[in-house]
PDB file of C-alpha atoms in Angstrom:
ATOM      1  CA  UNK A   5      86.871  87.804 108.172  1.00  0.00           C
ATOM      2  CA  UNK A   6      89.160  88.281 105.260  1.00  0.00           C
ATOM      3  CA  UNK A   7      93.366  88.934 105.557  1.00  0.00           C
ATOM      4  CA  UNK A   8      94.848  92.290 104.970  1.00  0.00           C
ATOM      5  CA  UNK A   9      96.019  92.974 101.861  1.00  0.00           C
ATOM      6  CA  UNK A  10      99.540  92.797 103.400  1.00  0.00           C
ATOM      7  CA  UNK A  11      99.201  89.621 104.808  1.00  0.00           C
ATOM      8  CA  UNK A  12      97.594  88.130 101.959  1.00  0.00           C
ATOM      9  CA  UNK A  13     100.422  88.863 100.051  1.00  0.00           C
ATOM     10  CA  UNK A  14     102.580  87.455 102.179  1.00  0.00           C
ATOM     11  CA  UNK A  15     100.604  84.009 102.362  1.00  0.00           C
ATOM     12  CA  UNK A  16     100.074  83.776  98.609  1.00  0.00           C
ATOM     13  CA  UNK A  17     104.009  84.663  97.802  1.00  0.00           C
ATOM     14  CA  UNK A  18     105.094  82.156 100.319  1.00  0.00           C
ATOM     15  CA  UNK A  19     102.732  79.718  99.219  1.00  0.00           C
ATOM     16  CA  UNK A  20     103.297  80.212  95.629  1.00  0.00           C
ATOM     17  CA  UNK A  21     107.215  81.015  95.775  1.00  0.00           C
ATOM     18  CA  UNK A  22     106.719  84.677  94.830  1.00  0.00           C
ATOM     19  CA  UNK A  23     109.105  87.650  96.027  1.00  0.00           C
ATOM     20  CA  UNK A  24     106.567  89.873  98.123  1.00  0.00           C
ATOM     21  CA  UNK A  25     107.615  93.636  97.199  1.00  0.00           C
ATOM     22  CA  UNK A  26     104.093  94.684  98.786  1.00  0.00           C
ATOM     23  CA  UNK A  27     105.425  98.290 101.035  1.00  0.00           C
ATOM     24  CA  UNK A  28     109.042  98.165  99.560  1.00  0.00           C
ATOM     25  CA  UNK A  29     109.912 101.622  98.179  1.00  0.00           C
ATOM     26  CA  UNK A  30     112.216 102.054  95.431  1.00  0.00           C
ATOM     27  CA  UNK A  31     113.149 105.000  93.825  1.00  0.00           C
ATOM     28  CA  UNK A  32     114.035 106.752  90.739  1.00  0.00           C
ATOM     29  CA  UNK A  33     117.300 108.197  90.404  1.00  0.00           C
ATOM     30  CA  UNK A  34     117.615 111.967  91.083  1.00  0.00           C
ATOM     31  CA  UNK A  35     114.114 112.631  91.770  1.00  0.00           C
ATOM     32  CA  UNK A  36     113.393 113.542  95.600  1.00  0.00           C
ATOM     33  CA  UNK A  37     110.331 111.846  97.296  1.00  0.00           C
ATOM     34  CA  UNK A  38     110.400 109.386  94.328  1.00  0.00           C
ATOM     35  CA  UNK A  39     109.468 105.977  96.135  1.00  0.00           C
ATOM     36  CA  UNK A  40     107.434 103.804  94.576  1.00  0.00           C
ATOM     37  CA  UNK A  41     106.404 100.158  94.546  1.00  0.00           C
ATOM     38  CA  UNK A  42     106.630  98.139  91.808  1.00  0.00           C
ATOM     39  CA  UNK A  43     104.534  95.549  92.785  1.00  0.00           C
ATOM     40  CA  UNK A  44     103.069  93.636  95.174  1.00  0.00           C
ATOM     41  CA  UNK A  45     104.240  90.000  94.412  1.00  0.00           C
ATOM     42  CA  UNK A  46     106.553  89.248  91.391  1.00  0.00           C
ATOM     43  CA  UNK A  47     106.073  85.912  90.272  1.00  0.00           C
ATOM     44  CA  UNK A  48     110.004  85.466  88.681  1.00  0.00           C
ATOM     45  CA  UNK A  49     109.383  82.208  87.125  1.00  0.00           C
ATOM     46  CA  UNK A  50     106.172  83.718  85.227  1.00  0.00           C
ATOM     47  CA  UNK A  51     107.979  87.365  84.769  1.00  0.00           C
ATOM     48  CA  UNK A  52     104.897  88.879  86.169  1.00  0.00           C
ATOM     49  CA  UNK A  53     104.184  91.953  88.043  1.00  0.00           C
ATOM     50  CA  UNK A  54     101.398  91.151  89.940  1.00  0.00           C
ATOM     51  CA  UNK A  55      99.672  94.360  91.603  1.00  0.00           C
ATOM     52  CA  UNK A  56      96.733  93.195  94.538  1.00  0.00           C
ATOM     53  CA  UNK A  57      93.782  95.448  95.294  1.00  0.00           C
ATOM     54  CA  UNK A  58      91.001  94.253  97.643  1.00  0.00           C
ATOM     55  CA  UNK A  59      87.798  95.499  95.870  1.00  0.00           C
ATOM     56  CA  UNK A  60      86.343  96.484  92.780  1.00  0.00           C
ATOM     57  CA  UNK A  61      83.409  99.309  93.149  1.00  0.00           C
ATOM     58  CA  UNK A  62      85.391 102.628  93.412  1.00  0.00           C
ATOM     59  CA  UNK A  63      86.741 104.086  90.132  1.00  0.00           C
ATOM     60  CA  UNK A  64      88.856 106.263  91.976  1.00  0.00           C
ATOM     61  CA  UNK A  65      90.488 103.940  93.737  1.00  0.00           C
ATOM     62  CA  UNK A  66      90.722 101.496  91.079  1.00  0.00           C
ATOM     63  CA  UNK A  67      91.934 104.161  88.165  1.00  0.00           C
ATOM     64  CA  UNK A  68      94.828 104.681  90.800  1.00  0.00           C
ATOM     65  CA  UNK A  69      95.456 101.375  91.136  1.00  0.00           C
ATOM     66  CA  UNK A  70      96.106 101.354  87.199  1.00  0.00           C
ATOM     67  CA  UNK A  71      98.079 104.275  87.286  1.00  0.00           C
ATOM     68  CA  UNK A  72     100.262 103.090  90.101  1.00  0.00           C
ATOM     69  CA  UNK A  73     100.962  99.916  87.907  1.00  0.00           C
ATOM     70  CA  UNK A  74     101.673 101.729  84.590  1.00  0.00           C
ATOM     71  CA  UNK A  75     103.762 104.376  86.483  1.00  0.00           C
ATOM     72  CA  UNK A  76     106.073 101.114  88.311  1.00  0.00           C
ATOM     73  CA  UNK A  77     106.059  99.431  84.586  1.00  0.00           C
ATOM     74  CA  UNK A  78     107.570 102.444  83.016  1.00  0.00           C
ATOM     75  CA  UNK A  79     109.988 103.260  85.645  1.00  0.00           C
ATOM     76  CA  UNK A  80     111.075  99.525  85.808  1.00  0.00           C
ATOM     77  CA  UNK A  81     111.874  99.640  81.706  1.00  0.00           C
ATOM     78  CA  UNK A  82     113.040 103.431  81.684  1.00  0.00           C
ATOM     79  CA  UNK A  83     115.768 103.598  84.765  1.00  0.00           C
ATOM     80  CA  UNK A  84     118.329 100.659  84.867  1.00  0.00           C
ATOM     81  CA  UNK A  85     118.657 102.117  88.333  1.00  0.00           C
ATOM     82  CA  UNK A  86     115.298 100.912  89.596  1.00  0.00           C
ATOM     83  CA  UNK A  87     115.821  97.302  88.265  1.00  0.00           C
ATOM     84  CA  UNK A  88     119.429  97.453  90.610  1.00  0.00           C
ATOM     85  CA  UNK A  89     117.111  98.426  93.174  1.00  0.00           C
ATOM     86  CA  UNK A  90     114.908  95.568  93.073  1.00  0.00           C
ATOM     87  CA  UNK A  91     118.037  93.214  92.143  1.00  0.00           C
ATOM     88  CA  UNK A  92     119.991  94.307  95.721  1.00  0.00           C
ATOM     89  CA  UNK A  93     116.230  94.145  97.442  1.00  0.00           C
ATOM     90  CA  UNK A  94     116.007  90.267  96.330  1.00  0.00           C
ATOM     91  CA  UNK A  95     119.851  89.525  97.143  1.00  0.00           C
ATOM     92  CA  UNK A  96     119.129  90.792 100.215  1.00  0.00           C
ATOM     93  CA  UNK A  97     115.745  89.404 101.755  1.00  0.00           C
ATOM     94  CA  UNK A  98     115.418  86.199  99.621  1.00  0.00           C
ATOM     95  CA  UNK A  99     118.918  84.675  97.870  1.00  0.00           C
ATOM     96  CA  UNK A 100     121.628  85.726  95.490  1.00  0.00           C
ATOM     97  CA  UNK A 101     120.511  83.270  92.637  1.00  0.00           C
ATOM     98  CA  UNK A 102     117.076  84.669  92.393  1.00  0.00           C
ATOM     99  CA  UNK A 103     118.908  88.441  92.311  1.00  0.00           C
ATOM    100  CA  UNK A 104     121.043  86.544  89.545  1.00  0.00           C
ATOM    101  CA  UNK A 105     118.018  84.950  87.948  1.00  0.00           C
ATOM    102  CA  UNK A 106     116.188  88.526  87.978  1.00  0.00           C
ATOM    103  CA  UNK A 107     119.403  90.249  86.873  1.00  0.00           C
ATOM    104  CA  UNK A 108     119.465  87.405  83.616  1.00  0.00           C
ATOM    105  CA  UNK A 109     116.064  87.964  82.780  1.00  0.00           C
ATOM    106  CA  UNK A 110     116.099  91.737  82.923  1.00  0.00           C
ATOM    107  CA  UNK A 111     119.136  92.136  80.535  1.00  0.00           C
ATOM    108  CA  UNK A 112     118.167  89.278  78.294  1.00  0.00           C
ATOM    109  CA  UNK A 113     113.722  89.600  78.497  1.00  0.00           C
ATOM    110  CA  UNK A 114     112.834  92.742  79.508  1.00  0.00           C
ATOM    111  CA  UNK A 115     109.949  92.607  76.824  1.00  0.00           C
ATOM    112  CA  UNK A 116     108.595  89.160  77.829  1.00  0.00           C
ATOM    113  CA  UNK A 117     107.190  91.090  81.697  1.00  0.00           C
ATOM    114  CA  UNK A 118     103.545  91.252  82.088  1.00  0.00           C
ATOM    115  CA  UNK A 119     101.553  93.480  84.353  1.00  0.00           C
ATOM    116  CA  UNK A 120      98.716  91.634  86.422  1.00  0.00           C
ATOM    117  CA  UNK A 121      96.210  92.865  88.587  1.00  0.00           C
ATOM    118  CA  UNK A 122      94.544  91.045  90.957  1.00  0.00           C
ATOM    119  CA  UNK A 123      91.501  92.451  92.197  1.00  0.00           C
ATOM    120  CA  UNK A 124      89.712  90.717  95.849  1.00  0.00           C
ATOM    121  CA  UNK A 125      85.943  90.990  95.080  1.00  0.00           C
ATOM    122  CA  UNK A 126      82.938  89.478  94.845  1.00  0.00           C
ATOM    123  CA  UNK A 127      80.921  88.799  92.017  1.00  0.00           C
ATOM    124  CA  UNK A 128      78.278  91.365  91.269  1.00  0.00           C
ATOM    125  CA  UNK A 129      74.741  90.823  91.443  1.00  0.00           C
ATOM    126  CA  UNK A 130      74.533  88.739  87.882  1.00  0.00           C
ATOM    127  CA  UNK A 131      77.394  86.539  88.862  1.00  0.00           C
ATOM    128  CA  UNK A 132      80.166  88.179  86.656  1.00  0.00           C
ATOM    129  CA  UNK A 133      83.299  89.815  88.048  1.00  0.00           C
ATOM    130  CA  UNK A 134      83.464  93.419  86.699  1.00  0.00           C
ATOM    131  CA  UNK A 135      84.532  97.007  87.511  1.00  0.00           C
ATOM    132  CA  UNK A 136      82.903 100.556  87.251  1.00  0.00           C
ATOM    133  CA  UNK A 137      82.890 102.193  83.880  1.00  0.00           C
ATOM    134  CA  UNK A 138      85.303 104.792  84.195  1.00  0.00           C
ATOM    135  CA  UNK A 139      88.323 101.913  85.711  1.00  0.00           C
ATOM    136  CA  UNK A 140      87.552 100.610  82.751  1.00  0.00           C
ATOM    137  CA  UNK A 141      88.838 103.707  80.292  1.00  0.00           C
ATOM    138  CA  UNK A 142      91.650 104.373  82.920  1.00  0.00           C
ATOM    139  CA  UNK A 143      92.671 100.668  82.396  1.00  0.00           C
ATOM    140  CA  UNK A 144      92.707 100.753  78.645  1.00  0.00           C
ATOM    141  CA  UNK A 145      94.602 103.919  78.688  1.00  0.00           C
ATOM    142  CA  UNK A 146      96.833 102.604  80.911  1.00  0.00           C
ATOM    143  CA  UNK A 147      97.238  98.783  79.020  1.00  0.00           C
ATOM    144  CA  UNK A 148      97.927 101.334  75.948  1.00  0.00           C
ATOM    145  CA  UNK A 149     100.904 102.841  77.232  1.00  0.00           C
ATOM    146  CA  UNK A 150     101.935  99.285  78.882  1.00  0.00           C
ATOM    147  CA  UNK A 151     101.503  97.452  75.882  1.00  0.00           C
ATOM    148  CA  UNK A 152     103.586 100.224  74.193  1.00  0.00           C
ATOM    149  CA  UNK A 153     106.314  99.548  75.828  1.00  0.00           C
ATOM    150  CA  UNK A 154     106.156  95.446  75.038  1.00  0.00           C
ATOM    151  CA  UNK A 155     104.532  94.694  78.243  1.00  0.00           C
ATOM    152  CA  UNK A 156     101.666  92.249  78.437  1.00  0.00           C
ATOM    153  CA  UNK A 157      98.606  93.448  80.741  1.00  0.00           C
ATOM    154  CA  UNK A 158      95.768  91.587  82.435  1.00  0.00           C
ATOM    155  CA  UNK A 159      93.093  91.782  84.852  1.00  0.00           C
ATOM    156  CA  UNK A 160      92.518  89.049  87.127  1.00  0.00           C
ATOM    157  CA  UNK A 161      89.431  88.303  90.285  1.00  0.00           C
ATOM    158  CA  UNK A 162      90.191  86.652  92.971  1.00  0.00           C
ATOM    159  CA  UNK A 163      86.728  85.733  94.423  1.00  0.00           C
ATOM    160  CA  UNK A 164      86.366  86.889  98.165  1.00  0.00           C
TER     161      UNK A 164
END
């Protein structure tokens, strides 16, 4: 039996002394219904965004799952607001000097963030990780628009 996303995310951020922003909603100024996540774990040593889907066979679901992360990246370098957001959300569930530290390395690295995505699977038939054809256009569309706004952007497996 393997954990639910959730708790997996929980285990790994705990274990690897990640902030766990897996079903916290933040918003964007002035828009109504605007919550969003902007990650799943964010690793603030590493300044990564990590995003965590179990799975790899449906495009749909993965294409989402790269627009989801693209949408959070842009939102994250576009609205000062949103950063505040998720500055107040670590002050208040994990410490003050890890808001601080987050604060620091927005204002002074907000080009040095990458976007990961970690992606639960098992290895296809051959032995290789991969994903359907069409995830694989979304993705480069979306590392694109990522990468044009200084972000680095992986892929990563995490064998199941």
């Amino acid at each position: 039996m393997y954990e639910a996303e959730g708790l997996y995310n929980r285990s790994v951020g705990q274990a690897l002394g990640y902030l766990v922003f897996d079903t916290v909603m933040i918003k964007v100024p002035d828009v109504p219904n605007s919550g969003f996540e902007v990650c799943d774990l964010l690793d603030l040593q590493g300044k990564r965004l990590i995003h965590v889907k179990k799975n790899s066979r449906r495009s749909s679901v993965l294409s989402h799952f790269f627009k989801q992360g693209s949408n959070s990246a842009r939102n994250i370098k576009c609205y000062p607001p949103v950063r505040e957001q998720m500055i107040e959300y670590v002050a208040n569930e994990y410490s003050h000097e890890q808001a601080n530290e987050l604060r620091n390395s927005f204002e002074n690295n907000l080009n040095d963030w990458t976007v990961e995505y970690w992606i639960a699977d098992r290895p296809r038939a051959n032995g290789v990780f991969d994903i359907p054809f069409f995830s694989k256009a979304s993705f480069s569309e979306e590392r694109r628009s990522m990468q044009s706004m200084s972000y680095e952007v992986c892929i990563r497996f995490i064998q199941l």
